[in-house]
JSON list of C-alpha atoms in Angstrom, two decimals:
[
{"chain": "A", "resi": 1, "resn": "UNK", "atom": "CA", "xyz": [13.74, 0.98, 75.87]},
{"chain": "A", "resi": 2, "resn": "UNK", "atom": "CA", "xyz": [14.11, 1.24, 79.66]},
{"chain": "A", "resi": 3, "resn": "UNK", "atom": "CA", "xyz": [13.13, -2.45, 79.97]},
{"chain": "A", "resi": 4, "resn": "UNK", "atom": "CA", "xyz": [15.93, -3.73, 77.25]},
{"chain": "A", "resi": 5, "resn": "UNK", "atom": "CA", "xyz": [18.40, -0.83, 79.54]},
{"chain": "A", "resi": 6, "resn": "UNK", "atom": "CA", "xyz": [16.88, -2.67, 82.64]},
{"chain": "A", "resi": 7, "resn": "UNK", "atom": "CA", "xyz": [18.16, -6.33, 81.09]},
{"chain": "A", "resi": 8, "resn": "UNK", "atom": "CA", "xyz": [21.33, -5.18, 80.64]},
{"chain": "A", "resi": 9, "resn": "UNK", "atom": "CA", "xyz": [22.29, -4.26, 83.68]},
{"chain": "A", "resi": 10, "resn": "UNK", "atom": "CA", "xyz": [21.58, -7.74, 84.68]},
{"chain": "A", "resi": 11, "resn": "UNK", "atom": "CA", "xyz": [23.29, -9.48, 82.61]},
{"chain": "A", "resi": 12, "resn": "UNK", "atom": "CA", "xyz": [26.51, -7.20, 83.58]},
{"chain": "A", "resi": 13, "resn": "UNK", "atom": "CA", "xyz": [26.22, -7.83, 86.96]},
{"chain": "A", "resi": 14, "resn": "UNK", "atom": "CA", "xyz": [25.12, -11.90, 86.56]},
{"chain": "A", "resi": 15, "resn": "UNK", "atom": "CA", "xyz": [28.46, -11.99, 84.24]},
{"chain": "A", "resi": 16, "resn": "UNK", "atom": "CA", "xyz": [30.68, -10.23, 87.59]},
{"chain": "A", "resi": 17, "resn": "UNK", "atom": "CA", "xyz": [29.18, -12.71, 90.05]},
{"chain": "A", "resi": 18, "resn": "UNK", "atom": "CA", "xyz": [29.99, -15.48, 87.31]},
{"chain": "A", "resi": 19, "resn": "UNK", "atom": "CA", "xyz": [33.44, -14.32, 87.00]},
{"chain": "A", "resi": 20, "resn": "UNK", "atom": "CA", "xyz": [33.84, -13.74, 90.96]},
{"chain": "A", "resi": 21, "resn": "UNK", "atom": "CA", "xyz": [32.46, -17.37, 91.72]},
{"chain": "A", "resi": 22, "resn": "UNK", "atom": "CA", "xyz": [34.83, -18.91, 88.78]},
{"chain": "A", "resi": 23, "resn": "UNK", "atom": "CA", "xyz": [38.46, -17.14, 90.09]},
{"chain": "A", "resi": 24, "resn": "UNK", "atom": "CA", "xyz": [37.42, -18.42, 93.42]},
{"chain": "A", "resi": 25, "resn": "UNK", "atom": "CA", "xyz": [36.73, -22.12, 92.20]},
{"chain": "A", "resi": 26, "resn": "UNK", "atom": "CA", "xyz": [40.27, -21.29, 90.31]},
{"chain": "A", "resi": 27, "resn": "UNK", "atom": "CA", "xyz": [41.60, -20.77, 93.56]},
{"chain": "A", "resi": 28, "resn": "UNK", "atom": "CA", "xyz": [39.99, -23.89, 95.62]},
{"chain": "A", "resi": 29, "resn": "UNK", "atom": "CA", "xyz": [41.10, -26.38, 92.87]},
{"chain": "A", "resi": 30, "resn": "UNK", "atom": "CA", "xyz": [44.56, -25.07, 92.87]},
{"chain": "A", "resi": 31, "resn": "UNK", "atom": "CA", "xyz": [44.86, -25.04, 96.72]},
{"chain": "A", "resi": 32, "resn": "UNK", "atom": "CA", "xyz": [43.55, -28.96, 96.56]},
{"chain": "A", "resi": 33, "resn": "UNK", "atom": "CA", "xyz": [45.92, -29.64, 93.62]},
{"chain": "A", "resi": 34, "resn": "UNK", "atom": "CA", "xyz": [49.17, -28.61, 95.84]},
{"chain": "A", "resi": 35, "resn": "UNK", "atom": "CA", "xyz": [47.69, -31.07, 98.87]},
{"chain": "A", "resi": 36, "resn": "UNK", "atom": "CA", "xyz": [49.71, -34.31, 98.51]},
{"chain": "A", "resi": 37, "resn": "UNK", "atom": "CA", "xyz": [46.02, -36.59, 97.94]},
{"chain": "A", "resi": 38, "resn": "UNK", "atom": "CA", "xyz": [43.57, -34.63, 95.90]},
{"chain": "A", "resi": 39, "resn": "UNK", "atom": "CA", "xyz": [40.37, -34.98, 95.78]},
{"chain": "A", "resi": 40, "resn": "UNK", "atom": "CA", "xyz": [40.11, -37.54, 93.08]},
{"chain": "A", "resi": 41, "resn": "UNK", "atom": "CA", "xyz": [42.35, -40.02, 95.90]},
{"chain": "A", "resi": 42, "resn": "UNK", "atom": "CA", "xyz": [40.15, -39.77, 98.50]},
{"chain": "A", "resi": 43, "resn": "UNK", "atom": "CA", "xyz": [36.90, -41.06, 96.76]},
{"chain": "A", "resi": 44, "resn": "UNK", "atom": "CA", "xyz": [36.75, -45.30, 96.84]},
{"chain": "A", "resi": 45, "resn": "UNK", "atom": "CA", "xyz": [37.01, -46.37, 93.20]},
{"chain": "A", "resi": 46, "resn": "UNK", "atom": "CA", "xyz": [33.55, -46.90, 91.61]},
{"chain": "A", "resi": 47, "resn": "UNK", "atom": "CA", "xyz": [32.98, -50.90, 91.18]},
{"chain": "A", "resi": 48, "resn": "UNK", "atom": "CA", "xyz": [32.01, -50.09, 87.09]},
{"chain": "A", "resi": 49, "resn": "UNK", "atom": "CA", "xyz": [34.30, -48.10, 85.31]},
{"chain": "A", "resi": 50, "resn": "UNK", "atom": "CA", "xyz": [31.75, -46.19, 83.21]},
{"chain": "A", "resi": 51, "resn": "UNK", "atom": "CA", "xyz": [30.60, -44.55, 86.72]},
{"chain": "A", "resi": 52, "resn": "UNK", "atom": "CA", "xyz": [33.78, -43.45, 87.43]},
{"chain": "A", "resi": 53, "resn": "UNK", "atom": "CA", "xyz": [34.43, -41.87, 84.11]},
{"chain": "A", "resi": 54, "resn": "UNK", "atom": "CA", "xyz": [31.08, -39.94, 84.70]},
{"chain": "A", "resi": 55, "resn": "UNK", "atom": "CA", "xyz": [32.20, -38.49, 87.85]},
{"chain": "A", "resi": 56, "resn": "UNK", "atom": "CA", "xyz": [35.89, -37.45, 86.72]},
{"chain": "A", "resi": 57, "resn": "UNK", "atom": "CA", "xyz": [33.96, -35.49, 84.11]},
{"chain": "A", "resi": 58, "resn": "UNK", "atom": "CA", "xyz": [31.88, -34.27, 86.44]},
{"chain": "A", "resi": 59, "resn": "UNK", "atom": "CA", "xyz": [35.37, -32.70, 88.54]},
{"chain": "A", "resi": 60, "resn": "UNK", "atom": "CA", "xyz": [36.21, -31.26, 84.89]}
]
């Protein structure tokens, strides 16, 4: 019983960490998204387009 208690408390605190990390990955994409060239801009375009779709999923 102390083991499953034990388990729990771990996945509480993993699930604050995860929810820390993701409002401050909120925050850096909306601080890149008010810059006049994003991210996306900067990168020279992929010579296939099935690469390029990869990596804007990969931004997503």
């Amino acid at each position: 019983m102390a083991e499953l208690k034990e388990k729990n408390i771990i996945a509480e605190r993993t699930k604050e960490y995860g929810q820390q990390l993701w409002g401050i990955l909120q925050k850096q994409i909306e601080k890149q998204s008010d810059e006049p060239h994003d991210s996306v801009t900067r990168v020279s375009p992929p010579k296939k387009e099935g690469k390029h779709k990869i990596f804007l999923k990969l931004l997503w």
